[in-house]
mmCIF file of C-alpha atoms in Angstrom:
data_model
loop_
_atom_site.group_PDB
_atom_site.id
_atom_site.type_symbol
_atom_site.label_atom_id
_atom_site.label_comp_id
_atom_site.label_asym_id
_atom_site.label_seq_id
_atom_site.Cartn_x
_atom_site.Cartn_y
_atom_site.Cartn_z
ATOM 1 C CA MET A 35 27.856 -12.612 10.653
ATOM 2 C CA SER A 36 25.441 -15.382 9.459
ATOM 3 C CA CYS A 37 23.969 -16.253 12.845
ATOM 4 C CA ASN A 38 22.652 -12.561 13.381
ATOM 5 C CA ILE A 39 18.842 -12.630 14.600
ATOM 6 C CA THR A 40 16.519 -11.759 11.759
ATOM 7 C CA ALA A 41 13.117 -11.590 13.254
ATOM 8 C CA GLY A 42 11.106 -11.652 16.578
ATOM 9 C CA PHE A 43 8.129 -13.443 17.718
ATOM 10 C CA THR A 44 4.607 -12.062 18.279
ATOM 11 C CA LEU A 45 2.106 -13.444 20.800
ATOM 12 C CA ASP A 46 0.136 -16.018 19.104
ATOM 13 C CA CYS A 47 -3.606 -16.834 19.702
ATOM 14 C CA SER A 48 -4.358 -19.658 22.167
ATOM 15 C CA ASP A 49 -5.415 -22.140 19.528
ATOM 16 C CA SER A 50 -2.694 -24.929 19.815
ATOM 17 C CA ASN A 51 -3.174 -28.443 20.946
ATOM 18 C CA GLY A 52 -0.558 -30.656 22.618
ATOM 19 C CA GLY A 53 0.304 -34.346 21.874
ATOM 20 C CA LEU A 54 0.734 -36.490 18.738
ATOM 21 C CA ASP A 55 -1.758 -38.016 16.287
ATOM 22 C CA LYS A 56 0.312 -40.411 14.368
ATOM 23 C CA ILE A 57 3.884 -41.527 13.669
ATOM 24 C CA PHE A 58 5.296 -42.609 10.157
ATOM 25 C CA ILE A 59 8.505 -44.576 9.969
ATOM 26 C CA ALA A 60 10.452 -45.623 6.871
ATOM 27 C CA ASN A 61 13.712 -47.398 6.486
ATOM 28 C CA GLY A 62 16.662 -45.236 5.881
ATOM 29 C CA PRO A 63 19.312 -43.849 5.651
ATOM 30 C CA VAL A 64 18.468 -40.523 4.318
ATOM 31 C CA GLU A 65 20.602 -39.615 1.386
ATOM 32 C CA SER A 66 19.361 -36.078 0.994
ATOM 33 C CA ILE A 67 16.336 -33.695 1.855
ATOM 34 C CA THR A 68 14.857 -30.926 -0.114
ATOM 35 C CA GLU A 69 14.303 -28.085 2.333
ATOM 36 C CA SER A 70 13.412 -24.468 2.173
ATOM 37 C CA SER A 71 12.856 -22.074 5.064
ATOM 38 C CA GLY A 72 12.772 -24.855 7.646
ATOM 39 C CA THR A 73 10.300 -27.140 5.758
ATOM 40 C CA ILE A 74 11.190 -30.437 4.022
ATOM 41 C CA THR A 75 9.451 -31.043 0.805
ATOM 42 C CA ALA A 76 11.268 -34.231 -0.163
ATOM 43 C CA ILE A 77 13.278 -36.913 1.428
ATOM 44 C CA THR A 78 15.676 -39.164 -0.736
ATOM 45 C CA VAL A 79 16.539 -42.722 0.373
ATOM 46 C CA GLY A 80 18.310 -45.321 -1.931
ATOM 47 C CA GLY A 81 18.287 -42.873 -4.854
ATOM 48 C CA SER A 82 14.445 -42.300 -4.821
ATOM 49 C CA ALA A 83 12.233 -39.592 -3.164
ATOM 50 C CA LEU A 84 10.077 -41.392 -0.399
ATOM 51 C CA THR A 85 6.332 -41.575 -0.991
ATOM 52 C CA PRO A 86 3.515 -42.363 1.500
ATOM 53 C CA SER A 87 3.758 -46.083 0.408
ATOM 54 C CA ASP A 88 7.340 -46.060 1.826
ATOM 55 C CA PHE A 89 6.109 -45.306 5.438
ATOM 56 C CA PHE A 90 4.664 -47.507 8.029
ATOM 57 C CA GLU A 91 1.953 -45.762 9.980
ATOM 58 C CA PHE A 92 1.900 -46.172 13.823
ATOM 59 C CA GLU A 93 -1.330 -44.881 15.511
ATOM 60 C CA VAL A 94 -1.088 -43.881 19.206
ATOM 61 C CA PRO A 95 -3.897 -43.620 21.795
ATOM 62 C CA ARG A 96 -5.067 -39.937 22.511
ATOM 63 C CA GLN A 97 -3.001 -37.963 24.912
ATOM 64 C CA THR A 98 -0.355 -40.423 25.351
ATOM 65 C CA SER A 99 2.666 -39.598 23.118
ATOM 66 C CA SER A 100 4.876 -36.593 22.755
ATOM 67 C CA PHE A 101 8.058 -35.152 21.228
ATOM 68 C CA THR A 102 10.696 -33.306 23.208
ATOM 69 C CA GLU A 103 13.667 -31.441 21.655
ATOM 70 C CA THR A 104 16.544 -30.241 23.847
ATOM 71 C CA ILE A 105 18.802 -27.695 22.631
ATOM 72 C CA ASN A 106 22.359 -28.291 23.866
ATOM 73 C CA VAL A 107 24.825 -25.338 23.623
ATOM 74 C CA SER A 108 28.412 -25.259 24.823
ATOM 75 C CA ASN A 109 29.670 -21.667 24.702
ATOM 76 C CA GLU A 110 33.077 -22.887 25.952
ATOM 77 C CA ASN A 111 33.373 -25.323 22.926
ATOM 78 C CA GLY A 112 31.474 -23.431 20.346
ATOM 79 C CA THR A 113 28.907 -26.264 19.749
ATOM 80 C CA VAL A 114 25.263 -26.786 19.506
ATOM 81 C CA PHE A 115 23.152 -29.883 18.706
ATOM 82 C CA TYR A 116 19.551 -30.775 19.096
ATOM 83 C CA ASP A 117 18.661 -33.954 21.236
ATOM 84 C CA GLN A 118 15.267 -35.352 19.939
ATOM 85 C CA ALA A 119 12.996 -37.775 21.806
ATOM 86 C CA LEU A 120 9.779 -39.259 20.476
ATOM 87 C CA THR A 121 7.930 -41.194 23.056
ATOM 88 C CA MET A 122 5.166 -43.582 21.580
ATOM 89 C CA ILE A 123 2.713 -45.457 23.586
ATOM 90 C CA PHE A 124 0.934 -48.556 22.197
ATOM 91 C CA ASN A 125 -1.749 -50.588 24.106
ATOM 92 C CA LYS A 126 -2.081 -54.304 24.367
ATOM 93 C CA MET A 127 0.887 -56.603 24.429
ATOM 94 C CA GLU A 128 0.824 -59.039 21.481
ATOM 95 C CA ALA A 129 3.139 -60.981 19.266
ATOM 96 C CA SER A 130 2.611 -58.735 16.122
ATOM 97 C CA LYS A 131 3.528 -55.570 18.181
ATOM 98 C CA ARG A 132 6.500 -57.435 19.725
ATOM 99 C CA ASP A 133 7.822 -58.420 16.371
ATOM 100 C CA GLN A 134 7.685 -54.896 14.975
ATOM 101 C CA ILE A 135 9.404 -53.466 18.347
ATOM 102 C CA LEU A 136 12.264 -55.829 17.877
ATOM 103 C CA LEU A 137 12.753 -54.599 14.386
ATOM 104 C CA LEU A 138 12.466 -50.943 15.420
ATOM 105 C CA SER A 139 15.087 -51.593 18.111
ATOM 106 C CA GLN A 140 17.573 -53.184 15.677
ATOM 107 C CA ASN A 141 17.318 -50.271 13.053
ATOM 108 C CA ASN A 142 19.584 -47.316 13.671
ATOM 109 C CA GLU A 143 18.826 -45.159 10.649
ATOM 110 C CA MET A 144 15.123 -44.778 10.421
ATOM 111 C CA VAL A 145 13.332 -41.931 8.697
ATOM 112 C CA VAL A 146 10.664 -40.750 11.189
ATOM 113 C CA VAL A 147 8.040 -38.145 10.865
ATOM 114 C CA PHE A 148 5.152 -37.404 13.314
ATOM 115 C CA LYS A 149 1.884 -35.685 12.935
ATOM 116 C CA ASP A 150 1.025 -33.507 15.831
ATOM 117 C CA ASN A 151 -2.573 -32.589 17.224
ATOM 118 C CA ASN A 152 -2.443 -29.352 15.083
ATOM 119 C CA GLY A 153 -2.156 -31.195 11.865
ATOM 120 C CA LYS A 154 1.636 -30.328 11.402
ATOM 121 C CA TYR A 155 4.304 -32.942 10.447
ATOM 122 C CA PHE A 156 7.835 -32.809 11.859
ATOM 123 C CA SER A 157 11.092 -34.958 11.306
ATOM 124 C CA VAL A 158 13.025 -36.812 13.872
ATOM 125 C CA GLY A 159 16.682 -37.710 13.113
ATOM 126 C CA VAL A 160 16.400 -36.943 9.445
ATOM 127 C CA GLU A 161 19.972 -35.717 9.191
ATOM 128 C CA ARG A 162 21.776 -38.410 11.086
ATOM 129 C CA GLY A 163 19.073 -41.194 11.446
ATOM 130 C CA ALA A 164 16.620 -42.008 14.014
ATOM 131 C CA TYR A 165 16.988 -44.924 16.344
ATOM 132 C CA MET A 166 15.262 -46.436 19.322
ATOM 133 C CA THR A 167 16.843 -45.534 22.626
ATOM 134 C CA ALA A 168 14.479 -46.966 25.158
ATOM 135 C CA GLY A 169 11.378 -49.180 25.575
ATOM 136 C CA THR A 170 9.257 -50.945 28.180
ATOM 137 C CA SER A 171 6.548 -53.507 28.138
ATOM 138 C CA ILE A 172 4.273 -53.617 30.940
ATOM 139 C CA SER A 173 1.305 -55.746 31.984
ATOM 140 C CA GLY A 174 -0.203 -53.355 34.538
ATOM 141 C CA VAL A 175 -1.626 -54.399 37.761
ATOM 142 C CA ALA A 176 -5.237 -53.165 38.144
ATOM 143 C CA TYR A 177 -7.812 -53.797 35.557
ATOM 144 C CA GLY A 178 -7.652 -50.188 34.481
ATOM 145 C CA ASP A 179 -3.833 -50.110 33.975
ATOM 146 C CA ARG A 180 -2.149 -49.992 30.656
ATOM 147 C CA ASN A 181 -1.071 -53.343 29.163
ATOM 148 C CA GLY A 182 1.167 -52.449 26.388
ATOM 149 C CA TYR A 183 4.560 -50.675 25.470
ATOM 150 C CA GLU A 184 6.275 -47.427 25.792
ATOM 151 C CA LEU A 185 9.029 -46.703 23.085
ATOM 152 C CA THR A 186 11.323 -43.762 22.602
ATOM 153 C CA ILE A 187 12.822 -43.041 19.156
ATOM 154 C CA SER A 188 15.669 -40.522 19.196
ATOM 155 C CA GLY A 189 17.836 -38.319 16.951
ATOM 156 C CA MET A 190 20.807 -36.204 17.769
ATOM 157 C CA GLU A 191 20.918 -33.544 15.128
ATOM 158 C CA GLU A 192 22.939 -30.575 13.861
ATOM 159 C CA GLN A 193 19.644 -28.565 13.358
ATOM 160 C CA PRO A 194 16.188 -28.401 14.997
ATOM 161 C CA SER A 195 13.496 -30.573 13.845
ATOM 162 C CA PHE A 196 12.084 -29.724 10.447
ATOM 163 C CA GLU A 197 8.492 -29.096 9.574
ATOM 164 C CA VAL A 198 7.696 -31.773 6.793
ATOM 165 C CA THR A 199 5.193 -31.499 4.021
ATOM 166 C CA GLY A 200 2.277 -33.946 4.893
ATOM 167 C CA SER A 201 2.125 -35.364 1.283
ATOM 168 C CA ILE A 202 5.422 -37.144 1.777
ATOM 169 C CA VAL A 203 3.942 -39.493 4.436
ATOM 170 C CA GLU A 204 0.094 -39.341 3.802
ATOM 171 C CA ALA A 205 -1.745 -39.490 0.573
#
């Protein structure tokens, strides 16, 4: 049976950090990926492998943005899928951000990779396309409140998020 467990986990050292450092977004759709042992080493869009120049980099403030992947299993139906949600925070409401958020909300087949605070890169929606599912703009009330945006980019995938070779998105 191909779904037999092949290994266990050992207790790791306490040397991991939460949160995201950066998000990289390119236009899709993905035609193919080159993957081995859960790591993507190439992503093909429009007949060409993506390079760092194909991605737009979105920097986020420290300790604000996150990735959540929910595993959905139905034993009754024999199905499993992975619901991915990347939450991004951007400070300061302004026209240039507004214009890019409009485009993000209209694009339903983005190629999204995020870099976590451990220096590792992971995919969002690489198999079926990433798309924005929610967003808010908020002015804040008090002087110390956030004035800016909170966006959620999602993917609904057949497999869990892949680790991605960093050279695909950063030179």
